[in-house]
Amino acid sequence: VICPPFSSLPAAVSLFEGTNIKVGAQDVSKFKKGAYTGEVSVEMLDGLVEYCIVGHSERRKYFGENDRDVIEKA
């Protein structure tokens, strides 16, 4: 599973279609929808990818995310 930036997801999905390589998202918003600048909602990922990283160490270090945030995203 590779997880490119959101803007590259459609191209990556196309590129690896029919291969054993799967494409996932780097993160997902804990908000299902709404105006949250820079966030990627689950609705935006639905039908595009089957995998998503939640709880990455960089999100915890630089954005202060914690276990509760990860639970809300899942």
Short mmCIF file of N, CA and C in Angstrom, two decimals:
data_model
loop_
_atom_site.label_atom_id
_atom_site.label_comp_id
_atom_site.label_asym_id
_atom_site.label_seq_id
_atom_site.Cartn_x
_atom_site.Cartn_y
_atom_site.Cartn_z
N VAL A 1 0.85 -1.17 0.00
CA VAL A 1 0.00 0.00 0.00
C VAL A 1 0.89 1.23 0.00
N ILE A 2 0.64 2.13 -0.95
CA ILE A 2 1.33 3.41 -0.97
C ILE A 2 0.32 4.50 -0.66
N CYS A 3 0.78 5.58 -0.04
CA CYS A 3 -0.12 6.66 0.36
C CYS A 3 0.45 8.00 -0.10
N PRO A 4 0.18 8.37 -1.34
CA PRO A 4 0.68 9.65 -1.86
C PRO A 4 -0.17 10.81 -1.34
N PRO A 5 0.25 12.05 -1.59
CA PRO A 5 -0.55 13.20 -1.21
C PRO A 5 -1.94 13.14 -1.86
N PHE A 6 -2.92 13.78 -1.22
CA PHE A 6 -4.30 13.73 -1.68
C PHE A 6 -4.44 14.12 -3.15
N SER A 7 -3.74 15.17 -3.56
CA SER A 7 -3.86 15.65 -4.94
C SER A 7 -3.36 14.63 -5.96
N SER A 8 -2.56 13.67 -5.53
CA SER A 8 -2.03 12.64 -6.44
C SER A 8 -2.81 11.34 -6.39
N LEU A 9 -3.82 11.24 -5.53
CA LEU A 9 -4.55 9.98 -5.38
C LEU A 9 -5.19 9.49 -6.68
N PRO A 10 -5.94 10.32 -7.41
CA PRO A 10 -6.57 9.81 -8.63
C PRO A 10 -5.55 9.25 -9.63
N ALA A 11 -4.44 9.96 -9.81
CA ALA A 11 -3.41 9.49 -10.75
C ALA A 11 -2.78 8.19 -10.27
N ALA A 12 -2.53 8.08 -8.97
CA ALA A 12 -1.93 6.86 -8.42
C ALA A 12 -2.88 5.68 -8.55
N VAL A 13 -4.16 5.92 -8.28
CA VAL A 13 -5.15 4.84 -8.41
C VAL A 13 -5.17 4.34 -9.85
N SER A 14 -5.15 5.26 -10.81
CA SER A 14 -5.13 4.89 -12.23
C SER A 14 -3.86 4.13 -12.59
N LEU A 15 -2.74 4.63 -12.13
CA LEU A 15 -1.44 4.04 -12.46
C LEU A 15 -1.32 2.60 -11.96
N PHE A 16 -1.83 2.33 -10.78
CA PHE A 16 -1.65 1.01 -10.18
C PHE A 16 -2.86 0.09 -10.32
N GLU A 17 -3.87 0.53 -11.07
CA GLU A 17 -5.05 -0.30 -11.30
C GLU A 17 -4.63 -1.61 -11.99
N GLY A 18 -5.13 -2.72 -11.49
CA GLY A 18 -4.81 -4.02 -12.08
C GLY A 18 -3.50 -4.61 -11.60
N THR A 19 -2.84 -3.95 -10.65
CA THR A 19 -1.60 -4.48 -10.08
C THR A 19 -1.84 -4.90 -8.63
N ASN A 20 -0.82 -5.43 -8.01
CA ASN A 20 -0.92 -5.79 -6.60
C ASN A 20 -0.67 -4.61 -5.67
N ILE A 21 -0.36 -3.46 -6.23
CA ILE A 21 -0.10 -2.27 -5.43
C ILE A 21 -1.42 -1.55 -5.16
N LYS A 22 -1.67 -1.30 -3.89
CA LYS A 22 -2.89 -0.61 -3.48
C LYS A 22 -2.54 0.82 -3.09
N VAL A 23 -3.53 1.71 -3.18
CA VAL A 23 -3.32 3.13 -2.89
C VAL A 23 -4.20 3.52 -1.70
N GLY A 24 -3.62 4.28 -0.79
CA GLY A 24 -4.35 4.76 0.37
C GLY A 24 -4.11 6.25 0.58
N ALA A 25 -4.87 6.82 1.50
CA ALA A 25 -4.74 8.23 1.84
C ALA A 25 -3.78 8.41 3.01
N GLN A 26 -3.16 9.58 3.08
CA GLN A 26 -2.23 9.86 4.16
C GLN A 26 -2.92 10.23 5.46
N ASP A 27 -4.15 10.71 5.38
CA ASP A 27 -4.88 11.13 6.58
C ASP A 27 -6.34 11.33 6.20
N VAL A 28 -7.19 11.46 7.18
CA VAL A 28 -8.60 11.75 6.97
C VAL A 28 -9.07 12.65 8.10
N SER A 29 -9.99 13.53 7.81
CA SER A 29 -10.53 14.43 8.82
C SER A 29 -11.42 13.68 9.79
N LYS A 30 -11.48 14.15 11.02
CA LYS A 30 -12.41 13.56 11.98
C LYS A 30 -13.82 14.11 11.76
N PHE A 31 -13.94 15.14 10.93
CA PHE A 31 -15.24 15.71 10.59
C PHE A 31 -15.77 15.06 9.32
N LYS A 32 -16.99 14.56 9.35
CA LYS A 32 -17.55 13.87 8.18
C LYS A 32 -17.73 14.80 6.99
N LYS A 33 -18.13 16.04 7.25
CA LYS A 33 -18.25 17.03 6.18
C LYS A 33 -18.28 18.42 6.80
N GLY A 34 -18.11 19.42 5.96
CA GLY A 34 -18.12 20.79 6.44
C GLY A 34 -16.92 21.56 5.91
N ALA A 35 -16.89 22.83 6.23
CA ALA A 35 -15.84 23.73 5.75
C ALA A 35 -14.66 23.72 6.73
N TYR A 36 -13.78 22.76 6.58
CA TYR A 36 -12.59 22.64 7.41
C TYR A 36 -11.39 22.71 6.48
N THR A 37 -10.92 23.92 6.24
CA THR A 37 -9.87 24.18 5.26
C THR A 37 -8.68 23.24 5.42
N GLY A 38 -8.32 22.61 4.31
CA GLY A 38 -7.17 21.73 4.28
C GLY A 38 -7.44 20.30 4.70
N GLU A 39 -8.60 20.04 5.27
CA GLU A 39 -8.94 18.69 5.71
C GLU A 39 -9.51 17.88 4.55
N VAL A 40 -9.31 16.58 4.59
CA VAL A 40 -9.86 15.67 3.58
C VAL A 40 -10.89 14.80 4.29
N SER A 41 -12.15 14.94 3.87
CA SER A 41 -13.23 14.20 4.53
C SER A 41 -13.30 12.77 4.01
N VAL A 42 -13.95 11.93 4.80
CA VAL A 42 -14.15 10.54 4.39
C VAL A 42 -15.00 10.49 3.11
N GLU A 43 -15.91 11.45 2.95
CA GLU A 43 -16.72 11.50 1.72
C GLU A 43 -15.85 11.74 0.49
N MET A 44 -14.78 12.52 0.65
CA MET A 44 -13.88 12.79 -0.47
C MET A 44 -13.05 11.56 -0.84
N LEU A 45 -12.83 10.69 0.13
CA LEU A 45 -12.02 9.48 -0.10
C LEU A 45 -12.87 8.28 -0.52
N ASP A 46 -14.16 8.32 -0.19
CA ASP A 46 -15.05 7.20 -0.47
C ASP A 46 -15.09 6.91 -1.97
N GLY A 47 -14.87 5.66 -2.32
CA GLY A 47 -14.88 5.25 -3.72
C GLY A 47 -13.55 5.47 -4.43
N LEU A 48 -12.63 6.13 -3.76
CA LEU A 48 -11.32 6.40 -4.36
C LEU A 48 -10.25 5.45 -3.80
N VAL A 49 -10.23 5.31 -2.48
CA VAL A 49 -9.23 4.44 -1.84
C VAL A 49 -9.89 3.54 -0.79
N GLU A 50 -9.22 2.44 -0.49
CA GLU A 50 -9.70 1.51 0.53
C GLU A 50 -8.89 1.60 1.82
N TYR A 51 -7.78 2.31 1.79
CA TYR A 51 -6.88 2.38 2.93
C TYR A 51 -6.61 3.83 3.31
N CYS A 52 -6.30 4.04 4.60
CA CYS A 52 -5.96 5.37 5.08
C CYS A 52 -5.11 5.25 6.34
N ILE A 53 -4.10 6.08 6.43
CA ILE A 53 -3.27 6.13 7.63
C ILE A 53 -3.96 7.04 8.65
N VAL A 54 -4.16 6.54 9.85
CA VAL A 54 -4.62 7.39 10.96
C VAL A 54 -3.67 7.15 12.14
N GLY A 55 -3.38 8.20 12.88
CA GLY A 55 -2.50 8.07 14.03
C GLY A 55 -1.02 8.08 13.71
N HIS A 56 -0.66 8.60 12.54
CA HIS A 56 0.76 8.66 12.15
C HIS A 56 1.54 9.53 13.15
N SER A 57 2.76 9.15 13.40
CA SER A 57 3.59 9.86 14.38
C SER A 57 3.78 11.34 14.02
N GLU A 58 3.81 11.68 12.73
CA GLU A 58 3.95 13.09 12.34
C GLU A 58 2.71 13.89 12.71
N ARG A 59 1.52 13.30 12.58
CA ARG A 59 0.29 13.99 12.97
C ARG A 59 0.27 14.22 14.48
N ARG A 60 0.79 13.27 15.21
CA ARG A 60 0.84 13.40 16.67
C ARG A 60 1.86 14.47 17.08
N LYS A 61 3.03 14.46 16.44
CA LYS A 61 4.10 15.38 16.80
C LYS A 61 3.80 16.82 16.38
N TYR A 62 3.40 17.03 15.14
CA TYR A 62 3.26 18.38 14.61
C TYR A 62 1.86 18.99 14.77
N PHE A 63 0.85 18.14 14.92
CA PHE A 63 -0.52 18.65 15.02
C PHE A 63 -1.16 18.33 16.36
N GLY A 64 -0.41 17.69 17.24
CA GLY A 64 -0.91 17.40 18.58
C GLY A 64 -2.03 16.38 18.64
N GLU A 65 -2.16 15.56 17.59
CA GLU A 65 -3.23 14.56 17.61
C GLU A 65 -2.93 13.49 18.65
N ASN A 66 -3.98 12.95 19.23
CA ASN A 66 -3.83 11.94 20.27
C ASN A 66 -4.74 10.76 19.98
N ASP A 67 -4.78 9.81 20.90
CA ASP A 67 -5.58 8.60 20.69
C ASP A 67 -7.05 8.92 20.47
N ARG A 68 -7.57 9.92 21.17
CA ARG A 68 -8.98 10.29 21.01
C ARG A 68 -9.25 10.78 19.57
N ASP A 69 -8.33 11.57 19.04
CA ASP A 69 -8.47 12.05 17.65
C ASP A 69 -8.48 10.87 16.68
N VAL A 70 -7.60 9.91 16.91
CA VAL A 70 -7.53 8.73 16.04
C VAL A 70 -8.84 7.95 16.09
N ILE A 71 -9.39 7.79 17.28
CA ILE A 71 -10.67 7.09 17.43
C ILE A 71 -11.77 7.82 16.67
N GLU A 72 -11.79 9.15 16.75
CA GLU A 72 -12.82 9.93 16.05
C GLU A 72 -12.67 9.80 14.53
N LYS A 73 -11.45 9.66 14.05
CA LYS A 73 -11.23 9.50 12.61
C LYS A 73 -11.64 8.12 12.13
N ALA A 74 -11.40 7.13 12.97
CA ALA A 74 -11.73 5.76 12.59
C ALA A 74 -13.22 5.57 12.59
#
